[in-house]
PDB file of C-alpha atoms in Angstrom:
ATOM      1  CA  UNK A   1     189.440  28.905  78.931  1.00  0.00           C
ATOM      2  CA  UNK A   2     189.786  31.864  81.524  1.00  0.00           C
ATOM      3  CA  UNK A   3     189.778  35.233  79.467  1.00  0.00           C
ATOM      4  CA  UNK A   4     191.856  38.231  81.288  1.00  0.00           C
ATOM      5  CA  UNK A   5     191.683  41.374  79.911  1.00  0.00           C
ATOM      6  CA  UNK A   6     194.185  44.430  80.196  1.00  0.00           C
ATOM      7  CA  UNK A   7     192.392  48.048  80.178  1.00  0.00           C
ATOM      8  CA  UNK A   8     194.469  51.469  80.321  1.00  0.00           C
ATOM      9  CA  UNK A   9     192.091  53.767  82.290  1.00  0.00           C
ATOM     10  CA  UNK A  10     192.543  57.378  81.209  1.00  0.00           C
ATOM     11  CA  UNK A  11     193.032  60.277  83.722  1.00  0.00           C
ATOM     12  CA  UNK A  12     190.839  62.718  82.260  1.00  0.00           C
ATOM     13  CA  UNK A  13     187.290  63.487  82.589  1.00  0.00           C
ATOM     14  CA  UNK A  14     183.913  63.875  80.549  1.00  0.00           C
ATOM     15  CA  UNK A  15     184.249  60.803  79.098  1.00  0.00           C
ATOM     16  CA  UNK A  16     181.901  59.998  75.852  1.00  0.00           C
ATOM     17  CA  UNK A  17     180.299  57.066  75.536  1.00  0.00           C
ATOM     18  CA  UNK A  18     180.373  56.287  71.656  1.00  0.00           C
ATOM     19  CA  UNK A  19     179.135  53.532  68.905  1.00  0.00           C
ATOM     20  CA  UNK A  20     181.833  51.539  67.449  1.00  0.00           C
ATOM     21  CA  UNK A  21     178.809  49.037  65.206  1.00  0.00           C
ATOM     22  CA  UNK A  22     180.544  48.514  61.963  1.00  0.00           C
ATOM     23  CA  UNK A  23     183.764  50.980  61.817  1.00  0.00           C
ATOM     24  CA  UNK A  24     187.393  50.098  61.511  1.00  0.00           C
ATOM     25  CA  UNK A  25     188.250  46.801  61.400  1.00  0.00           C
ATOM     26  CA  UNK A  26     187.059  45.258  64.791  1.00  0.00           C
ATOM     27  CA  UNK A  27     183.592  44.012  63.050  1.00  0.00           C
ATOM     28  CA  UNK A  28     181.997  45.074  65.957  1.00  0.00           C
ATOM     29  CA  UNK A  29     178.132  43.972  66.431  1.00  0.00           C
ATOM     30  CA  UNK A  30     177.539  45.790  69.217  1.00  0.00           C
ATOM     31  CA  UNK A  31     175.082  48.602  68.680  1.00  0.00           C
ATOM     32  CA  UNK A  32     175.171  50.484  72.107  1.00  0.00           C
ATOM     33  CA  UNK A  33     177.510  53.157  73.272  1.00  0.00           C
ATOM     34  CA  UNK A  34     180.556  52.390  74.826  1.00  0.00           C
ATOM     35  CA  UNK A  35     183.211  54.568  77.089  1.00  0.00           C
ATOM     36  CA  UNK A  36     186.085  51.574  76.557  1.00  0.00           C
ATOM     37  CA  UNK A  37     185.633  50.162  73.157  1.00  0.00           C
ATOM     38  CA  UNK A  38     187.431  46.795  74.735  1.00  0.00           C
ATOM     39  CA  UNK A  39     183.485  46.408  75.967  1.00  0.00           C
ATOM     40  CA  UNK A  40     182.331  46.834  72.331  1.00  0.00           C
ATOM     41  CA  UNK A  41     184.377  43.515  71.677  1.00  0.00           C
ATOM     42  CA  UNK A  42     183.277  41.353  74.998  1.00  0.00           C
ATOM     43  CA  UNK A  43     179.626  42.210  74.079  1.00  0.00           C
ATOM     44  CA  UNK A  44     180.029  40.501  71.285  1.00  0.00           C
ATOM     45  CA  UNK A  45     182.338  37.225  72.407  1.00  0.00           C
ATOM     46  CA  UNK A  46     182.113  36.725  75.694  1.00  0.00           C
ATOM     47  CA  UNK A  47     179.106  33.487  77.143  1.00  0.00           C
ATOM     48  CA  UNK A  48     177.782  32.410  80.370  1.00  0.00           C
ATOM     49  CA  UNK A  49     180.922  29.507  80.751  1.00  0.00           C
ATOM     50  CA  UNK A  50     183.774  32.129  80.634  1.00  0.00           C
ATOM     51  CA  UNK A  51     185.119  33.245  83.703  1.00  0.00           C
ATOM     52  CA  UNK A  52     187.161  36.463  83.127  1.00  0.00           C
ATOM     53  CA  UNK A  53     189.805  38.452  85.292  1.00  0.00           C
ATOM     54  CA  UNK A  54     189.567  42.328  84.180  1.00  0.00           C
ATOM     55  CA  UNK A  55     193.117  44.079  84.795  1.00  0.00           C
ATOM     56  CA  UNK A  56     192.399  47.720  84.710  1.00  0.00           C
ATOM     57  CA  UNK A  57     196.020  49.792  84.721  1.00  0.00           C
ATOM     58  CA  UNK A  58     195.393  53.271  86.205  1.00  0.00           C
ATOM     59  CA  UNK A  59     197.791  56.071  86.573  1.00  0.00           C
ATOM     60  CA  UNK A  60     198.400  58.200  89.651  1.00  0.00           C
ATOM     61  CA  UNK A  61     197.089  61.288  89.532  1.00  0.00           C
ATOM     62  CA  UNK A  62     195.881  64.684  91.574  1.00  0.00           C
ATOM     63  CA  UNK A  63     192.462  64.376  90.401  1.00  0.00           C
ATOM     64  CA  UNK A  64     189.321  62.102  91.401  1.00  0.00           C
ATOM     65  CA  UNK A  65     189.045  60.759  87.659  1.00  0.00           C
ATOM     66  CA  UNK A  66     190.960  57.526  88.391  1.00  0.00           C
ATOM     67  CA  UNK A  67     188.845  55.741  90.618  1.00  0.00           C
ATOM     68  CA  UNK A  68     185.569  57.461  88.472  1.00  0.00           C
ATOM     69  CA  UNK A  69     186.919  56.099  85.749  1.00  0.00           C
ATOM     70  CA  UNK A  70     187.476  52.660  86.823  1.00  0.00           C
ATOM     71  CA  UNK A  71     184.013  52.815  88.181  1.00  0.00           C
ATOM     72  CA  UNK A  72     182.876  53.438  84.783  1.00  0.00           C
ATOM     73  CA  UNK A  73     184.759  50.464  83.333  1.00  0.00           C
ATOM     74  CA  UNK A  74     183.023  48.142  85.984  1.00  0.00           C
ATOM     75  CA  UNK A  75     179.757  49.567  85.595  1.00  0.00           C
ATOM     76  CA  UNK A  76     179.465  49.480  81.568  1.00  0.00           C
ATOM     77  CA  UNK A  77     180.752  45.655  81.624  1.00  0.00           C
ATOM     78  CA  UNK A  78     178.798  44.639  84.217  1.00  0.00           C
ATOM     79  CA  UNK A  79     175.269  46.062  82.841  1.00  0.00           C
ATOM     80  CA  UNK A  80     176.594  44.069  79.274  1.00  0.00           C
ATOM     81  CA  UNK A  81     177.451  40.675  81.566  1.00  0.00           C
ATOM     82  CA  UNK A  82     173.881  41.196  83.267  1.00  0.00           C
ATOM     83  CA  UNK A  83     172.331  39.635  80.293  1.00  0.00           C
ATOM     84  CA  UNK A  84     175.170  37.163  79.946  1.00  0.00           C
ATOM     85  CA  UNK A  85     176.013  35.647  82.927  1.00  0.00           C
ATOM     86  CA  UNK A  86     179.924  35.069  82.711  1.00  0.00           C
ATOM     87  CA  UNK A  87     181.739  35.232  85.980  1.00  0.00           C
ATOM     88  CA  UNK A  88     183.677  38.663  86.219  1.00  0.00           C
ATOM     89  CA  UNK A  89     186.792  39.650  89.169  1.00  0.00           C
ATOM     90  CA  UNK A  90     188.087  43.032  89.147  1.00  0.00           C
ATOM     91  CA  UNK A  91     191.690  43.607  89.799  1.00  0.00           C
ATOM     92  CA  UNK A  92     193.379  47.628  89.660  1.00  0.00           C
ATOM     93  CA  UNK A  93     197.074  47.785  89.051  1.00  0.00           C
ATOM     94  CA  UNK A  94     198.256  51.724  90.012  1.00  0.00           C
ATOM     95  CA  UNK A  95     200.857  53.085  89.302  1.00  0.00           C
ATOM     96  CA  UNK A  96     203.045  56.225  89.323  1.00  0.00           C
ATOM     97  CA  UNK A  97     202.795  58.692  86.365  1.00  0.00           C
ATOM     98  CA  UNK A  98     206.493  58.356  85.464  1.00  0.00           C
ATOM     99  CA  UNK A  99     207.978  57.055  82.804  1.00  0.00           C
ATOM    100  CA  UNK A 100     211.369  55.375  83.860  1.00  0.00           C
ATOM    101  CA  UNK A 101     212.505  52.247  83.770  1.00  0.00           C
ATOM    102  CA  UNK A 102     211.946  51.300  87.188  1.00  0.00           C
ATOM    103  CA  UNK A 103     208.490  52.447  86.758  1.00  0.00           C
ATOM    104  CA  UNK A 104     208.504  50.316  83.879  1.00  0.00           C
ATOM    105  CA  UNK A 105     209.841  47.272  85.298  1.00  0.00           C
ATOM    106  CA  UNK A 106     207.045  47.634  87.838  1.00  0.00           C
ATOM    107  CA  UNK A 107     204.498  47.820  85.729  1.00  0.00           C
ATOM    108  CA  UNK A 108     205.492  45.218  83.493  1.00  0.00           C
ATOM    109  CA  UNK A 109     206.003  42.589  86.681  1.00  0.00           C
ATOM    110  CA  UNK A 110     203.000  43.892  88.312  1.00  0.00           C
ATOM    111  CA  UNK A 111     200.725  42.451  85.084  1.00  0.00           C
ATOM    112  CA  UNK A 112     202.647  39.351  84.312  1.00  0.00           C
ATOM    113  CA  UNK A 113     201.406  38.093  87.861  1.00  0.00           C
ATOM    114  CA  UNK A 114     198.143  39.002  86.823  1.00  0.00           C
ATOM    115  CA  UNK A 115     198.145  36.411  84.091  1.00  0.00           C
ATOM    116  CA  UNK A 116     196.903  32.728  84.697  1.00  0.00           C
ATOM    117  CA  UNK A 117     198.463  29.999  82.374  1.00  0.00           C
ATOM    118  CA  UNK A 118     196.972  28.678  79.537  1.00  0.00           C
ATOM    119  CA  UNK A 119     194.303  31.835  79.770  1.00  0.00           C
ATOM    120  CA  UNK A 120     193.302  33.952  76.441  1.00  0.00           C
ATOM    121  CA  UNK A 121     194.197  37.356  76.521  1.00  0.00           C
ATOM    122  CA  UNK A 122     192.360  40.807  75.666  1.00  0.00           C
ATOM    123  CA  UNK A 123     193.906  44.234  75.479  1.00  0.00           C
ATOM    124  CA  UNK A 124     192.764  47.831  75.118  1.00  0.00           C
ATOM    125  CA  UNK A 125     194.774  50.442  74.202  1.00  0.00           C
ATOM    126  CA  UNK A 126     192.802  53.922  73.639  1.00  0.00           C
ATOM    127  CA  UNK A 127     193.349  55.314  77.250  1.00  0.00           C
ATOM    128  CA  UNK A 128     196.416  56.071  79.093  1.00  0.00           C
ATOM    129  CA  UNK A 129     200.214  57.071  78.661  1.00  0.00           C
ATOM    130  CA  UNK A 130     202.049  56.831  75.431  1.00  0.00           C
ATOM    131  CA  UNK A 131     204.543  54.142  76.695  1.00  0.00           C
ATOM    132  CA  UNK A 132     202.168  51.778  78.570  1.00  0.00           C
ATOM    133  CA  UNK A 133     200.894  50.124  75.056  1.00  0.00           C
ATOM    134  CA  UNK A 134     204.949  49.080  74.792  1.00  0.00           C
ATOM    135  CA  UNK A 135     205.075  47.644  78.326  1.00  0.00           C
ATOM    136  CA  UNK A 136     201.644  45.783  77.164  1.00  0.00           C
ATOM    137  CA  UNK A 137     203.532  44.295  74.598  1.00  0.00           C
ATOM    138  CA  UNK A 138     205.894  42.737  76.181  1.00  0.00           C
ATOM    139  CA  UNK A 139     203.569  41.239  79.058  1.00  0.00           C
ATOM    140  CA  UNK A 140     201.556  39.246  76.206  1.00  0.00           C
ATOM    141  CA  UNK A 141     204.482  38.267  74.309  1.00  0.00           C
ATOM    142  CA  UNK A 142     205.977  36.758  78.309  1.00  0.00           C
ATOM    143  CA  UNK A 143     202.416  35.463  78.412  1.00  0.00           C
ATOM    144  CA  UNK A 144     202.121  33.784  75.069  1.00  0.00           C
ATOM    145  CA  UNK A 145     206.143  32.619  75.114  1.00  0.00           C
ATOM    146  CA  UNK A 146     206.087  30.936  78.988  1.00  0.00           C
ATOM    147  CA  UNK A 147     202.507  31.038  79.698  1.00  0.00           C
ATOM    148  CA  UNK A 148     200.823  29.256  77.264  1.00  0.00           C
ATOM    149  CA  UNK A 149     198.152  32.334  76.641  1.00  0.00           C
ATOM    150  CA  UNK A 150     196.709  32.992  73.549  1.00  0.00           C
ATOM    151  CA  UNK A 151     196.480  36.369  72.275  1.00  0.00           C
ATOM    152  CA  UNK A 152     193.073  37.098  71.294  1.00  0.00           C
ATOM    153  CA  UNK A 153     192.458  40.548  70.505  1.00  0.00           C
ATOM    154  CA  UNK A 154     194.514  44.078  70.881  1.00  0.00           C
ATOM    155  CA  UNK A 155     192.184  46.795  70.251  1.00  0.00           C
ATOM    156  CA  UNK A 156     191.967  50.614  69.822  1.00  0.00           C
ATOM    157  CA  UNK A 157     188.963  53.203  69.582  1.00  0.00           C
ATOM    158  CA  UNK A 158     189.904  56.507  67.351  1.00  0.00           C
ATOM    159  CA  UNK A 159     187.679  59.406  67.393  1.00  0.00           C
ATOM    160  CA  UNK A 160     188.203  62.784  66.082  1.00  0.00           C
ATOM    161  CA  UNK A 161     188.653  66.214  68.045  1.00  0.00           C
ATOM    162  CA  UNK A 162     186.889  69.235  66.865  1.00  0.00           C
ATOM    163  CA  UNK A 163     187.363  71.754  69.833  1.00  0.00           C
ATOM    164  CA  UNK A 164     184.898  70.064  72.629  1.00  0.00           C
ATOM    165  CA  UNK A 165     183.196  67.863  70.210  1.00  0.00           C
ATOM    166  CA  UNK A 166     184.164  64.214  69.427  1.00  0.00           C
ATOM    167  CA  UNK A 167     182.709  62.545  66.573  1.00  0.00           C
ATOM    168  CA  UNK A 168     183.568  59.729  64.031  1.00  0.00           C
ATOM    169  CA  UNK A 169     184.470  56.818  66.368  1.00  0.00           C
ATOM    170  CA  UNK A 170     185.903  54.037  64.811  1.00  0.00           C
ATOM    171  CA  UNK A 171     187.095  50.722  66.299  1.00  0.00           C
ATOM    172  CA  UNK A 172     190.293  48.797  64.947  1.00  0.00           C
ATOM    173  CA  UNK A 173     191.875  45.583  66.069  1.00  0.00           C
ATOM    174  CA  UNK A 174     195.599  46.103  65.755  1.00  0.00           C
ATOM    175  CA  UNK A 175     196.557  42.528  67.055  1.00  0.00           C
ATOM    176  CA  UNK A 176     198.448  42.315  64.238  1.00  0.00           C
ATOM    177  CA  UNK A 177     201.084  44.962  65.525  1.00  0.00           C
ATOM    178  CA  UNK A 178     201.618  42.736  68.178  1.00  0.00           C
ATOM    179  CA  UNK A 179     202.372  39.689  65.938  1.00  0.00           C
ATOM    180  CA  UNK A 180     204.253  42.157  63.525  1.00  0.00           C
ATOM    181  CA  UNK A 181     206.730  43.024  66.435  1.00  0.00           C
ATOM    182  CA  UNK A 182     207.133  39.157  67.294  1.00  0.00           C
ATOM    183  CA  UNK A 183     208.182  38.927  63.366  1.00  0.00           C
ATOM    184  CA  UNK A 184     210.875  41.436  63.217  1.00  0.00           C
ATOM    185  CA  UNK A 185     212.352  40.347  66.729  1.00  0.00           C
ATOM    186  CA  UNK A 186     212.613  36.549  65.877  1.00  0.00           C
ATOM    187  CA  UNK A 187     213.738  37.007  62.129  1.00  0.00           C
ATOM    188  CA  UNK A 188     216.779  35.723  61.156  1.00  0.00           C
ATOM    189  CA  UNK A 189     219.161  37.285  58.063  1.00  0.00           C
ATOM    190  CA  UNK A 190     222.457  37.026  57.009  1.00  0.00           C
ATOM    191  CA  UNK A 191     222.329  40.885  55.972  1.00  0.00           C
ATOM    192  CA  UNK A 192     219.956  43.960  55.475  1.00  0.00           C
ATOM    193  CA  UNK A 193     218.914  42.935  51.903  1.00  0.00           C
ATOM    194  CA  UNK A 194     217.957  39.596  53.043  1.00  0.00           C
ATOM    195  CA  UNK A 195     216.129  41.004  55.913  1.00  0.00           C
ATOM    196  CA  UNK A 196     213.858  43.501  53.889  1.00  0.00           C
ATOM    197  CA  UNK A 197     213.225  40.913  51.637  1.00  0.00           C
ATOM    198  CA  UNK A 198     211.560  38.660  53.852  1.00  0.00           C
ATOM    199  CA  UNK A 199     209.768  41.504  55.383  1.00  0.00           C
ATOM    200  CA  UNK A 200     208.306  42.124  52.041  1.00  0.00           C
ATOM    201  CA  UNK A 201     207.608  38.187  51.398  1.00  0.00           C
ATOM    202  CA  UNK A 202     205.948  38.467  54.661  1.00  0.00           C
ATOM    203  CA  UNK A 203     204.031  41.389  53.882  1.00  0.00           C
ATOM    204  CA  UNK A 204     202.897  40.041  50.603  1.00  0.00           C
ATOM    205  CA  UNK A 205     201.266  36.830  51.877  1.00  0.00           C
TER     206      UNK A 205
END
């Protein structure tokens, strides 16, 4: 099955490659550091039969750090692939650092024809402006509904921020926020009580 993955690539600079081995949730294996933790994920999934379509979503900007960044992206995956062998296309979806709904709409129509049916789909969400992980949504829940994609993984590197330095990166896969806002959109109730109820029976399984 064709694998396409969705990257937000941020607009600042000095990025800091980081290891995500072992922290969060993710049960990442990977033991080498990583700019996009997304990578941290395909080092450990991705085989020589997959062919994968990366999506890379960069924001305008004054600076030179978009198409750096994006470089970055494509070099780190590549240098994992080289040992791997899977067949990798680039695509780079820009767009305009505003955040209204036509700019929206655009992005949102602009990675739905990025999609291939029946393809599994990948997501990273550290990098990038606040409202582009809510577009993202909605593109694999089109996918999923019409395109018979299967969600694989949603995933998001946290560090902390002391001043200059960055330490304690940790790597969580928060697919589950994707299925979670599937739940509440498709539930049925006949009133509020009912509702939170099955949220909690939900919750509890």
């Amino acid at each position: 099955m064709k694998k396409i993955i969705f990257c937000d690539i941020p607009m600042k600079s000095n990025l800091k490659p980081m290891v995500y081995k072992g922290t969060g949730n993710a049960n990442s294996k990977y033991a080498q550091p990583v700019i996009y933790p997304i990578n941290a994920i395909l080092a450990d999934t991705i085989s020589k039969e997959d062919e994968i379509k990366v999506v890379l979503l960069r924001t305008e900007n004054a600076t030179e750090n978009n198409q750096k960044n994006s470089d970055l992206f494509i070099n780190e995956l590549n240098s994992i692939n080289s040992k791997i062998g899977a067949k990798i296309t680039y695509d780079i979806l820009d767009s305009e650092f505003k955040e209204t709904k036509n700019n929206h709409e655009l992005r949102l129509k602009q990675m739905i024809d990025k999609i291939d049916d029946n393809s599994q789909l990948f997501a990273d969400i550290t990098y990038g402006p606040k409202p582009l992980p809510m577009v993202l949504m909605c593109v694999l829940s089109f996918a999923e509904k019409f395109l018979n994609c299967d969600v694989k993984s949603v995933v998001y590197g946290k560090v902390n921020f002391t001043g200059e330095n960055i330490s304690n990166p940790e790597l969580y896969d928060v697919t589950s926020l994707y299925y979670l806002n599937n739940l509440t959109s498709s539930m049925v109730a006949k009133d509020s009580k009912d509702a939170r109820k099955a949220l909690d029976e939900f919750f509890a399984l």
